[in-house]
Short mmCIF file of C-alpha atoms in Angstrom, two decimals:
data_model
loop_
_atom_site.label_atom_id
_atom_site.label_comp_id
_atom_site.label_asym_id
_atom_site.label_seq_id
_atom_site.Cartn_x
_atom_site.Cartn_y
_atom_site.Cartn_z
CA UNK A 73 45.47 -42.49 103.04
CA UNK A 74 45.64 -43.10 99.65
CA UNK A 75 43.93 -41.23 96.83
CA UNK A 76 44.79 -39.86 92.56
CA UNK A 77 45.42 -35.96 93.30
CA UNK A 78 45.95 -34.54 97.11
CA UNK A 79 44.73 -30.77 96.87
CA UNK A 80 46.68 -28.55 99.49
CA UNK A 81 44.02 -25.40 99.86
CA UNK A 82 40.47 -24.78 100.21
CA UNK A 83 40.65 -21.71 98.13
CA UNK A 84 39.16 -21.05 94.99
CA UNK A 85 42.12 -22.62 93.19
CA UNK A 86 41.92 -25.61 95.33
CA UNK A 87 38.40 -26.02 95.34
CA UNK A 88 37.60 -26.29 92.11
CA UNK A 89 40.21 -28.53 90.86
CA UNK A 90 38.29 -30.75 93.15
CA UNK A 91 35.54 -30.45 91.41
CA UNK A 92 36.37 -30.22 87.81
CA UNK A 93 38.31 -33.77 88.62
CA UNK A 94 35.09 -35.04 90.44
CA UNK A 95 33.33 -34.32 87.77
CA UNK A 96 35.87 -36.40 85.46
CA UNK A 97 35.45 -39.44 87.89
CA UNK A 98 38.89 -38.46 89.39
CA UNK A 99 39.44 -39.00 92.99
CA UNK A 100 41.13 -36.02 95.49
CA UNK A 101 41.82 -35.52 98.76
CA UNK A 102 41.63 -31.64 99.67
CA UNK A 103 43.37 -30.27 102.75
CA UNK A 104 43.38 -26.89 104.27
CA UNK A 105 45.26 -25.22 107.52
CA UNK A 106 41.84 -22.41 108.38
CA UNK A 107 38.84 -22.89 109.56
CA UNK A 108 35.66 -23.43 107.20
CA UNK A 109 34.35 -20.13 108.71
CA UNK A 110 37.57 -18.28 108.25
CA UNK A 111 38.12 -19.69 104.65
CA UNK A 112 34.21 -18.39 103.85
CA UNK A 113 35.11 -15.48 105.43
CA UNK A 114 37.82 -13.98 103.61
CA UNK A 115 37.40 -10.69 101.78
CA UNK A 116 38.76 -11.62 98.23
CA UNK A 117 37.83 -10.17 94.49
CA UNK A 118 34.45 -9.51 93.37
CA UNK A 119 35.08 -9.48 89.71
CA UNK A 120 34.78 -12.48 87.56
CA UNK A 121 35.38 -12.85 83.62
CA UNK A 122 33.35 -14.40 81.11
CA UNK A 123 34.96 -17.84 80.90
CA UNK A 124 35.33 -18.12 84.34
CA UNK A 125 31.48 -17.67 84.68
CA UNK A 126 30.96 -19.97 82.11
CA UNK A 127 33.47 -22.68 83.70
CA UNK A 128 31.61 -22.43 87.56
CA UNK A 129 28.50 -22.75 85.34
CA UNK A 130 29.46 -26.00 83.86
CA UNK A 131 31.31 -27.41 86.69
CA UNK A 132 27.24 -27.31 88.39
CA UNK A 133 28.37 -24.81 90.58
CA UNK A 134 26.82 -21.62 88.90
CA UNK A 135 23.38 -21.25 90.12
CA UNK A 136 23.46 -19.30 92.74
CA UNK A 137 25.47 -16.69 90.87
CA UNK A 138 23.28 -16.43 87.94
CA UNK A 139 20.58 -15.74 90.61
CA UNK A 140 22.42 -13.11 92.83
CA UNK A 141 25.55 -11.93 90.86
CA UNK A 142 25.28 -8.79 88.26
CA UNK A 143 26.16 -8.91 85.03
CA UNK A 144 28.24 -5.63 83.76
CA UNK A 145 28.67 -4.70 80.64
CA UNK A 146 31.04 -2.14 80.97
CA UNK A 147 33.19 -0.21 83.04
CA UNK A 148 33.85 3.85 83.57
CA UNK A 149 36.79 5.39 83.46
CA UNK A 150 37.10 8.53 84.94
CA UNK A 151 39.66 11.99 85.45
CA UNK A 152 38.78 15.12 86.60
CA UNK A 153 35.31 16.66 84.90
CA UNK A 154 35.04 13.62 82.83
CA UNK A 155 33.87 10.20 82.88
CA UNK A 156 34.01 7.64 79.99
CA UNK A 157 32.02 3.73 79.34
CA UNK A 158 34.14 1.09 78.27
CA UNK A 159 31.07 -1.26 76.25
CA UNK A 160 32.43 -4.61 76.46
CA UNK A 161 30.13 -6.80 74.33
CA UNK A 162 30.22 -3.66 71.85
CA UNK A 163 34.32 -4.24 71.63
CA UNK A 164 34.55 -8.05 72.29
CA UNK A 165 31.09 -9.65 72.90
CA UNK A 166 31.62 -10.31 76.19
CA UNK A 167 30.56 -9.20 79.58
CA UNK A 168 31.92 -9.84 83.44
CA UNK A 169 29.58 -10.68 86.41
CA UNK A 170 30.24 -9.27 89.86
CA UNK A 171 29.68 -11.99 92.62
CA UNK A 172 31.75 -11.71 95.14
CA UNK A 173 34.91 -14.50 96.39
CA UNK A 174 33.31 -15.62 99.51
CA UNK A 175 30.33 -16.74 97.68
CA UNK A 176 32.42 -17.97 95.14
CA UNK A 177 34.44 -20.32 97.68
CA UNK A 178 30.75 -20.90 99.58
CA UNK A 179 29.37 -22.94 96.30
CA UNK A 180 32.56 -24.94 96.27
CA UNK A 181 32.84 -25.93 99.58
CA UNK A 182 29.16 -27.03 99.25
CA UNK A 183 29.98 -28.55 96.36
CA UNK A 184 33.06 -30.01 97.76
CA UNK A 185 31.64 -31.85 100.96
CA UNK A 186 29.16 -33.66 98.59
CA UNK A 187 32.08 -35.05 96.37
CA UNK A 188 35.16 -35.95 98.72
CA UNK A 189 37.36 -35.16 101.19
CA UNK A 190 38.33 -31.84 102.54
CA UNK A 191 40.02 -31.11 105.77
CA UNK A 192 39.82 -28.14 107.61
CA UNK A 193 42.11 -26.41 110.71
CA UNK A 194 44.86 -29.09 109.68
CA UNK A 195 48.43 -28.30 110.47
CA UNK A 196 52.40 -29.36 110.43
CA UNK A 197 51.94 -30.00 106.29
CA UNK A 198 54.80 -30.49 104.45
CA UNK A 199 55.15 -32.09 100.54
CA UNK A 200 57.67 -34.66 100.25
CA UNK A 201 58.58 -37.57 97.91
CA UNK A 202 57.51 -35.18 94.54
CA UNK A 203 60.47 -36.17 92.32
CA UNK A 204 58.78 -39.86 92.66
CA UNK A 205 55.42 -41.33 91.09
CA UNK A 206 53.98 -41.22 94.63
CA UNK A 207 54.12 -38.10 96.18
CA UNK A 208 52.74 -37.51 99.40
CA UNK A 209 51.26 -35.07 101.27
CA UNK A 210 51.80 -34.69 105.23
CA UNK A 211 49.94 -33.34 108.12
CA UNK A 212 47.99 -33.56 111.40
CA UNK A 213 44.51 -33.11 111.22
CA UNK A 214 42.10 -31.17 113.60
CA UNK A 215 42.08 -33.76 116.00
CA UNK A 216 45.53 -34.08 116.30
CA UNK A 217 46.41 -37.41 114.10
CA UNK A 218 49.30 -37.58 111.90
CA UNK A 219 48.25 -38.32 108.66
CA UNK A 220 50.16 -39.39 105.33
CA UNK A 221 48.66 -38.92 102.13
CA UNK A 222 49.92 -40.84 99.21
CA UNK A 223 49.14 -39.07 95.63
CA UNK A 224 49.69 -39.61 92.00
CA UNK A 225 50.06 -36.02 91.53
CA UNK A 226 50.19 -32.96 93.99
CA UNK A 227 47.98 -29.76 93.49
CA UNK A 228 49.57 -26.86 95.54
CA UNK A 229 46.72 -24.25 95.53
CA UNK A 230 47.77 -23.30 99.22
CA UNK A 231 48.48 -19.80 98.17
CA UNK A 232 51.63 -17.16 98.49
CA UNK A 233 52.94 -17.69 102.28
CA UNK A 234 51.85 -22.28 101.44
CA UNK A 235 54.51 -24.82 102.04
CA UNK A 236 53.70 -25.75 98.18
CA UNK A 237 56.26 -23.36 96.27
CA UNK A 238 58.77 -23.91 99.25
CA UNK A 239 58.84 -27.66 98.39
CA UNK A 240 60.66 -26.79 94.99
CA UNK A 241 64.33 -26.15 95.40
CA UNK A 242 65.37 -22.69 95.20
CA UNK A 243 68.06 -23.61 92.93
CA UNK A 244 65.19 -24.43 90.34
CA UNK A 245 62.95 -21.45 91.22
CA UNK A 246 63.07 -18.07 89.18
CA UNK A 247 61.34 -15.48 90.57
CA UNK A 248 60.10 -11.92 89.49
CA UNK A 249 58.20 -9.22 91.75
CA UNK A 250 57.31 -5.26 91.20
CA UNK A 251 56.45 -3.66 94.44
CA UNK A 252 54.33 -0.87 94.04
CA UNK A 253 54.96 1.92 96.36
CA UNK A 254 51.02 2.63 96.76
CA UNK A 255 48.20 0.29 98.85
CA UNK A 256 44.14 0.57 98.49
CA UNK A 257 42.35 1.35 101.66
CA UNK A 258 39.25 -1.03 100.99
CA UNK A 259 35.70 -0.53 102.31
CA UNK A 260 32.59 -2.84 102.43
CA UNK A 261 29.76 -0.55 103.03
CA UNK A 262 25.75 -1.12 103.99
CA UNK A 263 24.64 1.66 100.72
CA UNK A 264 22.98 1.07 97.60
CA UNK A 265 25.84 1.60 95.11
CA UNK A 266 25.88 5.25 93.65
CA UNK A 267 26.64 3.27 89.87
CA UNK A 268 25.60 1.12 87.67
CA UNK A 269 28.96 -0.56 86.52
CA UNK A 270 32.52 -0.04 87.94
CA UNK A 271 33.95 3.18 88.37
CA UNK A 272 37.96 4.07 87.83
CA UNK A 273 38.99 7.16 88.60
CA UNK A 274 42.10 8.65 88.55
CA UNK A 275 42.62 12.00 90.39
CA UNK A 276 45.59 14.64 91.46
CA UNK A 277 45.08 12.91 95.12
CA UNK A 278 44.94 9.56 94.37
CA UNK A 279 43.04 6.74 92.49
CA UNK A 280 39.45 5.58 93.96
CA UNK A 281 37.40 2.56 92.56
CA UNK A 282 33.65 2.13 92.94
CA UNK A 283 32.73 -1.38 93.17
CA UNK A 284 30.12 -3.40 94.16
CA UNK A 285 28.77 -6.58 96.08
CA UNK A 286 25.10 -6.59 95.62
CA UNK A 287 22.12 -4.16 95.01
CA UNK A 288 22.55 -2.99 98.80
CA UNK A 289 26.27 -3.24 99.63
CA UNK A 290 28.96 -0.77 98.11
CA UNK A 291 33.13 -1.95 97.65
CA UNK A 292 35.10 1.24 97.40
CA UNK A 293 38.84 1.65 97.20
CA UNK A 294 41.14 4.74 97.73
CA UNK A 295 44.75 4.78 96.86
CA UNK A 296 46.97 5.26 100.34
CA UNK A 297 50.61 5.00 100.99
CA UNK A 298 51.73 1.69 102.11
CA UNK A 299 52.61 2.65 105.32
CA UNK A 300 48.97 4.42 106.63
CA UNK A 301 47.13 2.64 109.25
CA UNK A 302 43.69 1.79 108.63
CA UNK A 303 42.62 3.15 112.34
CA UNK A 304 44.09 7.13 110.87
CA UNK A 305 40.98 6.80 108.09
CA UNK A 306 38.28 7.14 110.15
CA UNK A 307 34.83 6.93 108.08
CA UNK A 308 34.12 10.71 107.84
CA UNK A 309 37.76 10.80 106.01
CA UNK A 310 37.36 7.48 103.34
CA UNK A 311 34.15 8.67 102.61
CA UNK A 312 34.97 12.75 101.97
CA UNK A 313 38.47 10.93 100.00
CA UNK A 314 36.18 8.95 98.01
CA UNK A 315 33.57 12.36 97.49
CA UNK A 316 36.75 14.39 96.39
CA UNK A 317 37.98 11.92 93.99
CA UNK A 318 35.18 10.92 92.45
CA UNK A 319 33.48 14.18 91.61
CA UNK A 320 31.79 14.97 88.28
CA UNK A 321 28.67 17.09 88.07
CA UNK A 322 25.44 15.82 88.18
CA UNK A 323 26.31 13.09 89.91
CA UNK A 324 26.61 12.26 94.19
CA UNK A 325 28.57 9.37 96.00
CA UNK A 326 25.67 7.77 98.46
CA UNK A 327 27.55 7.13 101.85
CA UNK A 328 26.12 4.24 104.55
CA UNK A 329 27.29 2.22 107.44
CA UNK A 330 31.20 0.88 107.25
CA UNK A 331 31.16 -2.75 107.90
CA UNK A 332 34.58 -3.51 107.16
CA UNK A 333 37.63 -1.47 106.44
CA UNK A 334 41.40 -2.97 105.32
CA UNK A 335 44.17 -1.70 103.72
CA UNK A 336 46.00 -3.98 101.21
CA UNK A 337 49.99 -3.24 99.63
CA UNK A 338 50.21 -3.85 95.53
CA UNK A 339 52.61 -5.62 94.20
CA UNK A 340 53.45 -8.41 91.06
CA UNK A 341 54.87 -11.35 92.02
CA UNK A 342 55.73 -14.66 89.00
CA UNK A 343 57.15 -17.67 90.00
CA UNK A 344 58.07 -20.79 87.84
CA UNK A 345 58.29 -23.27 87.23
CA UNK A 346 55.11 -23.88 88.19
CA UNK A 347 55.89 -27.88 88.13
CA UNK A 348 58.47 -29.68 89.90
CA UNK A 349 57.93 -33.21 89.90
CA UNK A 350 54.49 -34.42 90.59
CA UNK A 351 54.12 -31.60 92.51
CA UNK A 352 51.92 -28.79 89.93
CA UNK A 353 51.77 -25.14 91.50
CA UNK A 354 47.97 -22.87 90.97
CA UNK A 355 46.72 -19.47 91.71
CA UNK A 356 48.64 -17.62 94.49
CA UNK A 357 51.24 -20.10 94.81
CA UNK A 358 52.87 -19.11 91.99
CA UNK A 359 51.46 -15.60 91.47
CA UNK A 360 50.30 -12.63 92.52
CA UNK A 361 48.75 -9.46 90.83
CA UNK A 362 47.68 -6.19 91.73
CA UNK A 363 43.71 -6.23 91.74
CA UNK A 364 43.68 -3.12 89.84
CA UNK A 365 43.20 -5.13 86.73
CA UNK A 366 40.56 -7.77 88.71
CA UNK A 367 42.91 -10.37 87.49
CA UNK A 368 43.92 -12.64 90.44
CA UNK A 369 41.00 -15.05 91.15
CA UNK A 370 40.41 -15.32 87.21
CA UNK A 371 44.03 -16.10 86.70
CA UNK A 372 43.89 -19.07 89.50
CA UNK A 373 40.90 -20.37 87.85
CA UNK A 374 42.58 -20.38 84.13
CA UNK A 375 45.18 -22.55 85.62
CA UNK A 376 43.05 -25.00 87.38
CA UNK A 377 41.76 -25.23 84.11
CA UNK A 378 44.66 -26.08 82.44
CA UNK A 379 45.65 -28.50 85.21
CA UNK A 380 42.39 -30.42 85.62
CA UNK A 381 42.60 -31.16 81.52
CA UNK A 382 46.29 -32.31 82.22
CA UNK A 383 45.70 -34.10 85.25
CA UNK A 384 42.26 -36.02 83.56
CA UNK A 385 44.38 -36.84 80.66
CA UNK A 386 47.04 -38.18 82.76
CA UNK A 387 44.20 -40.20 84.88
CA UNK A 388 42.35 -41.74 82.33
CA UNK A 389 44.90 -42.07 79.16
CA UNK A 390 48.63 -42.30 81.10
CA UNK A 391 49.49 -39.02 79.10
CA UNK A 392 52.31 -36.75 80.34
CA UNK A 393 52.25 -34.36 77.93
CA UNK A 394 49.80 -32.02 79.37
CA UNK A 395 51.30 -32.11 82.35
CA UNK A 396 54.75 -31.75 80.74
CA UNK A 397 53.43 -28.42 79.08
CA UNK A 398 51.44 -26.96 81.74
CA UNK A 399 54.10 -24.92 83.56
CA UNK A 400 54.71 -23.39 80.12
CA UNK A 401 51.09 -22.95 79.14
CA UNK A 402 50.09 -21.44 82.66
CA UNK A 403 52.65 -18.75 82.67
CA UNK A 404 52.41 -17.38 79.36
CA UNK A 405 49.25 -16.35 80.42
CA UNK A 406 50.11 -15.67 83.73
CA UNK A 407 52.50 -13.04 82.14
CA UNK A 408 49.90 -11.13 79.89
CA UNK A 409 47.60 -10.96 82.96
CA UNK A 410 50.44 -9.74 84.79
CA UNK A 411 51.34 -7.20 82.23
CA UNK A 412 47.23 -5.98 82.02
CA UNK A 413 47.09 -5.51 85.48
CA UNK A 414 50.41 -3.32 85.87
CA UNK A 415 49.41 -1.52 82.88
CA UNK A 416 46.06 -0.58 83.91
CA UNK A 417 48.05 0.44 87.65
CA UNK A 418 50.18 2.26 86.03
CA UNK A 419 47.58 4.62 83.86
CA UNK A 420 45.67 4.90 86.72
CA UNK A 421 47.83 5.71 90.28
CA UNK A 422 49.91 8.26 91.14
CA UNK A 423 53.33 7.61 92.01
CA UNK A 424 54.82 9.12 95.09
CA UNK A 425 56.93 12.41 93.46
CA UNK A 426 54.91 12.02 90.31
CA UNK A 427 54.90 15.86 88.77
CA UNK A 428 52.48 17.29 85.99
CA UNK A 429 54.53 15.70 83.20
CA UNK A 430 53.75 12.37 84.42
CA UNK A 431 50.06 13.50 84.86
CA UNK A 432 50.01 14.26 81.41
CA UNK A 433 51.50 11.41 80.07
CA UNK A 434 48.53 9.00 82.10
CA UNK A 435 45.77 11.69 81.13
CA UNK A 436 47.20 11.09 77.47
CA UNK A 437 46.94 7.61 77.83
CA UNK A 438 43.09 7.83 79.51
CA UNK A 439 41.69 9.79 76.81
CA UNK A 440 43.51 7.40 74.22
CA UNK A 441 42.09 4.61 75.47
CA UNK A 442 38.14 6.30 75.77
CA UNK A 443 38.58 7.68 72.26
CA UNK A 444 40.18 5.29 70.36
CA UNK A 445 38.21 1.42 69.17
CA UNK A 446 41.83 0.01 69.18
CA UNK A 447 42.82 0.71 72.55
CA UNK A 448 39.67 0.21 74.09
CA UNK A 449 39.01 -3.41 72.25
CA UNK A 450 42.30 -4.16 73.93
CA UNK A 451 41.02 -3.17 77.33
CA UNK A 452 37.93 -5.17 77.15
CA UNK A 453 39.47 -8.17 75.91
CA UNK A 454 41.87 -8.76 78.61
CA UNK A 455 39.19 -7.07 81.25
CA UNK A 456 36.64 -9.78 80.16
CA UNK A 457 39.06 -12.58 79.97
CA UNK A 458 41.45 -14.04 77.19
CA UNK A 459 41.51 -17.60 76.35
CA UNK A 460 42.63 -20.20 79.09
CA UNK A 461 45.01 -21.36 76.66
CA UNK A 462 46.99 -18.68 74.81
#
């Protein structure tokens, strides 16, 4: 097979690379070890920024979220007896919209089987050949062929545990990671959601987040150890967690049916270079974030940005030097969206041996941030999104 850019995952990374270079009259080839249903499936982020709404939007691939996704204007931060708005178009003129991943990676793949190529429940895919101009792309489809695809440029979107990273030599690869010694214990519940806009509360037990998917289904978050098992928090126990912790008077958590129930470890994770080759890393490959800061599928969508400019300009012009500069561009913004996200961790979970000094210090920081233009401009800027390009 033979085609410009081979695409190795069907996320959201993956996806809409495709389409961005479809849209640019630029051939791809995307290919993707899951199942379509299990790909759809997959309990991601719910939070998207500004630009990122603006970018599905003009990629043709926006109308179902301006239809079912809600715009917030804000978020709440919350301690003990107080809770506090964060206006973002007030402090930035912008807003976020909350539409949920798997409806996100539902319009691509829709989107995607209209323009080219994509190949699901493939396996045995390896990257070779990337330090030539014809790098190729290996697998066996979901009939069992072998299958060689020839590139001008590789696109590893395949995520953290892909074969895409793997295919540049460790001696080349510098790697940085934080592991947080704290895990959410998620929730998707059938309830109307007791708020209007996101709800961050830190408490003496434990952080909890109120989230949402749509008018009628809840996402809420409690802070657990990382080594709990999800079957020891029964409903009656999230829910009475999520009661305790999010208390403030006048106000009542609505409870409803459980309908799925994970717990998920927090950690940082950088990688780079994010180029080796013709081979050109995105999203997960090269990063992960904690989702405190509702960071990671807006930071894989900045780079596919990035790349699809470099790659088009490539395509259509023979210019390397977007290509040349887009490890560099990438990760200084993958490094202030890593920094956001740990900072807003940090202010917001309790350590394990944390004692009332460090309470002070993050209840310090909370009503700094609440009281003071400064700090909270500085919230909602990097909340709703800073520029794909720093």
């Amino acid at each position: 097979m033979r085609t410009q850019v081979g695409i190795i995952g069907a996320g959201p990374a993956g996806l809409l690379l495709a389409r961005l270079l479809a849209n640019a009259g630029i051939d791809s080839v995307v290919v993707e070890n899951r199942s379509r249903e299990y790909v759809e499936a997959r309990i991601r982020a719910g939070v998207l920024e500004q630009q990122t709404v603006d970018l599905l939007t003009e990629a043709g691939v926006g109308d179902r979220l301006h239809r079912q996704g809600l715009r917030h204007d804000g978020i709440y931060l919350q301690w003990p007896g107080e809770r506090h708005r964060i206006d973002f178009p007030a402090l930035c003129d912008r807003s976020v919209w909350v539409y949920g991943q798997t409806e996100v990676v539902k319009d691509l793949v829709n989107a995607r089987l209209a323009d080219g190529p994509l190949f699901f429940d493939i396996s045995d895919t390896a990257v070779v050949d990337v330090e030539t101009d014809r790098p190729k792309v290996t697998f066996t489809d979901a009939d069992g062929v072998a299958r060689v695809l020839e590139c001008d440029v590789v696109a590893g979107c395949d995520g953290f545990h892909g074969v895409s990273r793997q295919a540049i030599p460790e001696a080349l690869r510098a790697t940085f990671e934080r592991v947080y010694p704290f895990a959410w214990l998620g929730i998707l519940a059938d309830v109307e959601p007791s708020t209007d806009e996101l709800i961050y509360a830190w408490h003496p037990d434990g952080f909890a987040l109120h989230s949402m998917r749509s008018p009628t289904v809840s996402r809420l978050y409690v802070q657990v150890d990382p080594s709990e098992k999800v079957e020891d928090w029964s409903d009656d126990r999230v829910w009475d967690a999520l009661a305790t912790r999010m208390a403030l008077p006048g106000w009542s958590l609505k409870t409803g049916p459980v309908t799925e129930k994970s717990i998920t470890p927090m950690r940082s994770f950088v990688s780079g270079p994010m180029r080796h080759g013709r081979l050109f890393l995105a999203g997960d490959a090269a990063h992960i974030v904690p989702p405190t800061g509702a960071k990671g599928l807006n930071l894989a969508v900045a780079d596919v940005k990035v790349l699809a400019e470099a790659i088009t300009a490539f395509a259509k012009e023979q210019r390397t030097d977007l290509l040349d500069a887009y490890s560099d561009t990438a990760t200084r913004r993958v490094w202030r969206a890593t920094h956001f996200s740990w900072w807003m961790t940090s202010m917001l979970h309790r350590s394990p041996g944390a004692d009332p000094f460090d309470d002070q210090l993050q209840l310090s920081q909370l009503r700094y941030v609440t009281s003071s233009d400064a700090a909270a401009t500085s919230l909602a800027e990097n909340y709703t999104g800073l520029p794909f390009t720093p």
